[in-house]
XYZ file of C-alpha atoms in Angstrom:
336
model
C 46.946 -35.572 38.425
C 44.683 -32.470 38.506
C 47.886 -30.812 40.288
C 49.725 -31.438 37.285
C 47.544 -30.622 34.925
C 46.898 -27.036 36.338
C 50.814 -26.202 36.379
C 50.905 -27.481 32.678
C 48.531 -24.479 31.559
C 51.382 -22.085 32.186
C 53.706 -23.495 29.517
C 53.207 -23.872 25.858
C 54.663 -26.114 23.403
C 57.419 -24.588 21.831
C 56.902 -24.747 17.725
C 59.383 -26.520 16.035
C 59.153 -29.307 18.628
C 56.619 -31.556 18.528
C 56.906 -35.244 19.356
C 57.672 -37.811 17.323
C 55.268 -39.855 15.528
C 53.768 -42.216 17.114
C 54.821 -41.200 20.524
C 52.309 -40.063 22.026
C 52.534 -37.683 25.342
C 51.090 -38.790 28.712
C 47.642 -38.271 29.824
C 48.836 -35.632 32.127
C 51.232 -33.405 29.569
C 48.800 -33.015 27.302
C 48.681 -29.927 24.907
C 46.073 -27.265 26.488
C 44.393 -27.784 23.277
C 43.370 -31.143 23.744
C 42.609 -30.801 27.807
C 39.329 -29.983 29.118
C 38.655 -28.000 31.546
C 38.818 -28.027 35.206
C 35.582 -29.071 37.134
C 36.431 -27.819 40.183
C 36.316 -24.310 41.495
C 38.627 -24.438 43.753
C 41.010 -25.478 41.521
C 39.795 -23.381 39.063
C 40.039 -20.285 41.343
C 43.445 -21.521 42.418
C 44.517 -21.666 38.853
C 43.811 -18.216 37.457
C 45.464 -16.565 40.215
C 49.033 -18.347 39.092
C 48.254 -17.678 35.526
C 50.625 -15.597 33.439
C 49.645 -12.365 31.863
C 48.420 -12.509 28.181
C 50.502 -12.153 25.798
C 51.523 -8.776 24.253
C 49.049 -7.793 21.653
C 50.753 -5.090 19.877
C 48.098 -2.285 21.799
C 49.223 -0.146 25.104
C 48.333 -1.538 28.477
C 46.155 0.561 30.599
C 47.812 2.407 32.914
C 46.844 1.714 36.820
C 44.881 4.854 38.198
C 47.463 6.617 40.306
C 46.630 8.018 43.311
C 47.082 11.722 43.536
C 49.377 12.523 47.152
C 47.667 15.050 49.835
C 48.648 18.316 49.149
C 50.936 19.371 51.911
C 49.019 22.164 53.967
C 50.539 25.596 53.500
C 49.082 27.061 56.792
C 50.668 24.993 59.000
C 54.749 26.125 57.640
C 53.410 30.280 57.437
C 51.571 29.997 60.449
C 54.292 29.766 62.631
C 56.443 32.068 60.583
C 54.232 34.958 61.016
C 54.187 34.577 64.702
C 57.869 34.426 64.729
C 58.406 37.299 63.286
C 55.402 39.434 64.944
C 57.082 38.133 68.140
C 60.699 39.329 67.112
C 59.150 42.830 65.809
C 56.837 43.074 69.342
C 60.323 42.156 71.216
C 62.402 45.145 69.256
C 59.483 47.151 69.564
C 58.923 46.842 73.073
C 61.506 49.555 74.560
C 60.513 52.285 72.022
C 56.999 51.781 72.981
C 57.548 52.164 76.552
C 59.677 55.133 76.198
C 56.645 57.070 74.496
C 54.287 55.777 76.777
C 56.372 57.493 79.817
C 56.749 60.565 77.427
C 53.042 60.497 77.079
C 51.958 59.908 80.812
C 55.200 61.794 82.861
C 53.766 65.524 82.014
C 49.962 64.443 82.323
C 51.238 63.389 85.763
C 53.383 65.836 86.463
C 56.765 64.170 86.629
C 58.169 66.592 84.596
C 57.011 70.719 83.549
C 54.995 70.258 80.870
C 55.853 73.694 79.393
C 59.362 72.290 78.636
C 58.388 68.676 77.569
C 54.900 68.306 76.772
C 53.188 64.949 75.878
C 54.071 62.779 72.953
C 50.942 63.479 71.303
C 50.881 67.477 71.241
C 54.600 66.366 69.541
C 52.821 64.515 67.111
C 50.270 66.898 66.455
C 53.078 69.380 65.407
C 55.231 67.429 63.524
C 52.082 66.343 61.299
C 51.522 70.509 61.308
C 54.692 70.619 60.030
C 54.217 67.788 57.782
C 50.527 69.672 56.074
C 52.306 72.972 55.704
C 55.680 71.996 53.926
C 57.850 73.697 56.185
C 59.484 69.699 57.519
C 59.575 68.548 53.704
C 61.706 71.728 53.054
C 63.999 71.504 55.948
C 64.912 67.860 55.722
C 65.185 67.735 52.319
C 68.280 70.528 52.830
C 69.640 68.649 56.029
C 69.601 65.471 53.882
C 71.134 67.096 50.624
C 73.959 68.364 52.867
C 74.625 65.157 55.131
C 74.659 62.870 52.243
C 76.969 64.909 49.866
C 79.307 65.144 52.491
C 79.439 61.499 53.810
C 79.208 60.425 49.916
C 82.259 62.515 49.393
C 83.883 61.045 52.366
C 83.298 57.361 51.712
C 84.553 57.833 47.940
C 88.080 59.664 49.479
C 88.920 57.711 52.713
C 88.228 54.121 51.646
C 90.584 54.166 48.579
C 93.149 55.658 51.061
C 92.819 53.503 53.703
C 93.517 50.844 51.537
C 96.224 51.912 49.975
C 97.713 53.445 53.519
C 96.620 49.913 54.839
C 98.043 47.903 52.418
C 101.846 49.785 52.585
C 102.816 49.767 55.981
C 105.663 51.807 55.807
C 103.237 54.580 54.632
C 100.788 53.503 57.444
C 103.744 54.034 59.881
C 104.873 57.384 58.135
C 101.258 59.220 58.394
C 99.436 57.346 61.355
C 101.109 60.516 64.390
C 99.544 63.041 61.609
C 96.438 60.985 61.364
C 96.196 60.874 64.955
C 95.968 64.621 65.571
C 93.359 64.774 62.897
C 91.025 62.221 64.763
C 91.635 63.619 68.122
C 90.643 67.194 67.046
C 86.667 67.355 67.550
C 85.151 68.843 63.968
C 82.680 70.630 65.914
C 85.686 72.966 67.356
C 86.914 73.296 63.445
C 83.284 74.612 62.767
C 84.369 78.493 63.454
C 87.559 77.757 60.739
C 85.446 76.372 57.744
C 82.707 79.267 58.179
C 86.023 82.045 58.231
C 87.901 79.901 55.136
C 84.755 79.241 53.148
C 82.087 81.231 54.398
C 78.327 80.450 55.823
C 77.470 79.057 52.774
C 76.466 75.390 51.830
C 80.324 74.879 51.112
C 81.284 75.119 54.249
C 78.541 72.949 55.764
C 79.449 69.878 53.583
C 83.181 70.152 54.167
C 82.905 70.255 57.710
C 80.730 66.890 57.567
C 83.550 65.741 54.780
C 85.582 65.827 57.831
C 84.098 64.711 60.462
C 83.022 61.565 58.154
C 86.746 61.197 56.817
C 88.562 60.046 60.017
C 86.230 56.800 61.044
C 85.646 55.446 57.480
C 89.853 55.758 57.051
C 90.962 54.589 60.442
C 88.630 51.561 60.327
C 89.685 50.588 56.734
C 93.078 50.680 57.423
C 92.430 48.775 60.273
C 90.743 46.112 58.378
C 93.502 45.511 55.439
C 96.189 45.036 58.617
C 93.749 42.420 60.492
C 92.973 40.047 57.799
C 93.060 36.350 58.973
C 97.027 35.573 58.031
C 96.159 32.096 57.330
C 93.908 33.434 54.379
C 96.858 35.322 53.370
C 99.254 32.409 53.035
C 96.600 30.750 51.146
C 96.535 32.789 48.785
C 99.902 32.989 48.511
C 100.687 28.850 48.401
C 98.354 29.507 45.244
C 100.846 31.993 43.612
C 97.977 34.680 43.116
C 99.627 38.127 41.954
C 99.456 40.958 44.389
C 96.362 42.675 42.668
C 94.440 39.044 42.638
C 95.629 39.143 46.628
C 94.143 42.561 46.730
C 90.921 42.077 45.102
C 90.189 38.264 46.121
C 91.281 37.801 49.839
C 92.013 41.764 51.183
C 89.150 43.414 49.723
C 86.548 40.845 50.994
C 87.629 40.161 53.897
C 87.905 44.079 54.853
C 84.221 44.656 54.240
C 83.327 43.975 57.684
C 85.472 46.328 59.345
C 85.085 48.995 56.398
C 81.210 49.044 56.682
C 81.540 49.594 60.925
C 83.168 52.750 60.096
C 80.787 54.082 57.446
C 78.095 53.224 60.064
C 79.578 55.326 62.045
C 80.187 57.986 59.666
C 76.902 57.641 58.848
C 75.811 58.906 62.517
C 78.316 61.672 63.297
C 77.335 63.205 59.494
C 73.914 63.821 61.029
C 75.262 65.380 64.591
C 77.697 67.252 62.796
C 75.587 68.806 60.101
C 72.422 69.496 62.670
C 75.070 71.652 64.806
C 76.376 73.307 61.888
C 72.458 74.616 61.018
C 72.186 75.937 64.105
C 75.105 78.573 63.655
C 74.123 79.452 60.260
C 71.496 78.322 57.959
C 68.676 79.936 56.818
C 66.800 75.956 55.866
C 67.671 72.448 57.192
C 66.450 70.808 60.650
C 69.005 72.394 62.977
C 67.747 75.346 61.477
C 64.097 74.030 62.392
C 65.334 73.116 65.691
C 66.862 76.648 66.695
C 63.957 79.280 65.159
C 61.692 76.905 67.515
C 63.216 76.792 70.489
C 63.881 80.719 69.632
C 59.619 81.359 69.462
C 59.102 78.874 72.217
C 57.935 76.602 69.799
C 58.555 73.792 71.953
C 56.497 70.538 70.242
C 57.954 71.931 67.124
C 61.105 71.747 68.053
C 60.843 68.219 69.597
C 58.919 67.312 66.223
C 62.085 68.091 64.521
C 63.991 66.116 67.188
C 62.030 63.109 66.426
C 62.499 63.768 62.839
C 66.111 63.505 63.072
C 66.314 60.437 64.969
C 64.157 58.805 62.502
C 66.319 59.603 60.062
C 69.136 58.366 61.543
C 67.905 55.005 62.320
C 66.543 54.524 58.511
C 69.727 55.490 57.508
C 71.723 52.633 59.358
C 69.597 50.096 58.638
C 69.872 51.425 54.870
C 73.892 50.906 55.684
C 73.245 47.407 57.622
C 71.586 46.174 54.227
C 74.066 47.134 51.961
C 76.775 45.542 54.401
C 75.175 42.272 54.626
C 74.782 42.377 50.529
C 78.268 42.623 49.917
C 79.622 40.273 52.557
C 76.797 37.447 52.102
C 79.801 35.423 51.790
C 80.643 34.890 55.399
C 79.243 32.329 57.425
C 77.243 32.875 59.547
C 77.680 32.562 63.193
C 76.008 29.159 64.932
C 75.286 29.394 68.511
């Protein structure tokens, strides 16, 4: 009976329904009104647990504190990204370093003649003399002036024409033997023609790296409109894309690969090329450097200017290697 009774304080009467007169409800379905309370506690313990919430009184129920999550530690994701990539840069590092270090110690040993290749460190003391008085600043700035007009003009000529000679293959097949005699012929041998057709001047310096630059930048272009993937082609095509749509959405993208190998290369043999052309006549620019030193027996001067060019040249292709991977961060890249 107490059973009963504790189950009926969950339920209300409904209004509207009350029993008829003189009918009166059993003991045991009582209204709550008219019950007393439980004496027991464990009953009474029993029942508030299986009561129903209150009913809504028209204010906003307090929200249930929520527990703030642990902050995810930071350290532990940087940590080992710093080490990877001190590990990659000690790994890249590691050759250059032990070349210097057997420049360094081979002449205090006496490995090699020390008059003709002294120690890394009288080479650094020199280039950082050249660095305090100017004279480097001066000289590259010429060398770099020169190289990059030329291989500027070069990229801006030969990749428009290797596409176009690329994209029409009977004009690929009608110029490719004259092409060929062009790259074959070594600009370094046309050096003596330029300085008789255009003089010693700085006009004569940039065309000659014009043309030394011209010949990998076209030949590598052309290459790369005549290798695209032919399924990419017929793609296209199945899609009924116009042949300047073709051109600019399948040809061009897929060449830039290929393209960019040859202006890498360009980028290189613009530096030989111009260096050698100093060295016959120039009155500024590091060949020039390089020459007047080994001319006064200058000789960590002129392996200062050595090292100057080199570093150059590396800053320039990975200048080239970032521009490459801009423009073709399209492609997929490879999974091992």
């Amino acid at each position: 009976m107490s059973l009963a009774s504790s189950s009926s304080t969950r339920r209300k009467t409904p209004e509207g329904l009350k029993p008829p007169e003189g009918l009166k409800p059993p003991e045991g379905l009582k209204p709550p009104e008219e019950r007393g309370t439980p004496n027991t506690g464990t009953l009474t313990t029993r029942t508030s647990t299986t009561s129903a919430p209150p009913a809504s009184t028209g204010e906003p129920a307090a929200a249930l504190p929520i527990r703030p999550g642990r902050p995810r530690p930071q350290r532990a994701s940087v940590l080992p990204r710093v080490l990877r990539a001190a590990l990659t840069g000690a790994t890249k590092s590691v050759a250059i370093v032990a070349l210097l270090l057997a420049w360094e110690l081979a002449p205090r040993f006496g490995l090699v003649d020390r008059t003709f290749l002294p120690p890394f460190s009288e080479v650094a003391q020199a280039w950082w003399e050249l660095v305090a008085n100017g004279q480097l600043a001066d000289n590259a700035r010429a060398s770099l002036v020169r190289s990059f007009s030329g291989f500027g003009t070069a990229v801006a000529v030969s990749v428009p024409l290797g596409l176009l000679i690329g994209w029409y293959r009977p004009v690929a097949d009608l110029l490719n033997p004259l092409l060929q005699v062009f790259l074959n012929t070594a600009a370094l041998a046309l050096l003596p023609v330029f300085v008789l057709l255009l003089g010693i001047g700085e006009t004569s310096k940039i065309s000659i790296v014009v043309y030394a630059c011209a010949w990998p930048i076209l030949f590598n272009t052309i290459s790369a409109v005549r290798t695209v993937d032919p399924t990419l082609l017929r793609l296209a095509k199945s899609m009924n894309l116009s042949a300047p749509r073709l051109f600019q959405k399948v040809i061009l993208p897929a060449s830039v690969p290929t393209i960019f190998t040859g202006i890498r290369l360009a980028g290189a043999v613009s530096i030989v090329v111009l260096v050698a052309a100093e060295m016959i006549g120039a009155k500024a620019g590091l060949g020039y450097l390089i020459n007047a030193s080994q001319y006064n027996f200058a000789i960590p001067q002129m392996y200062a200017g050595i090292v100057t060019i080199s570093v150059i040249g590396v800053a320039f292709n990975q200048l080239l290697v970032a521009v490459e991977k801009r423009l073709s961060s399209w492609r997929v890249p490879a999974t091992s």
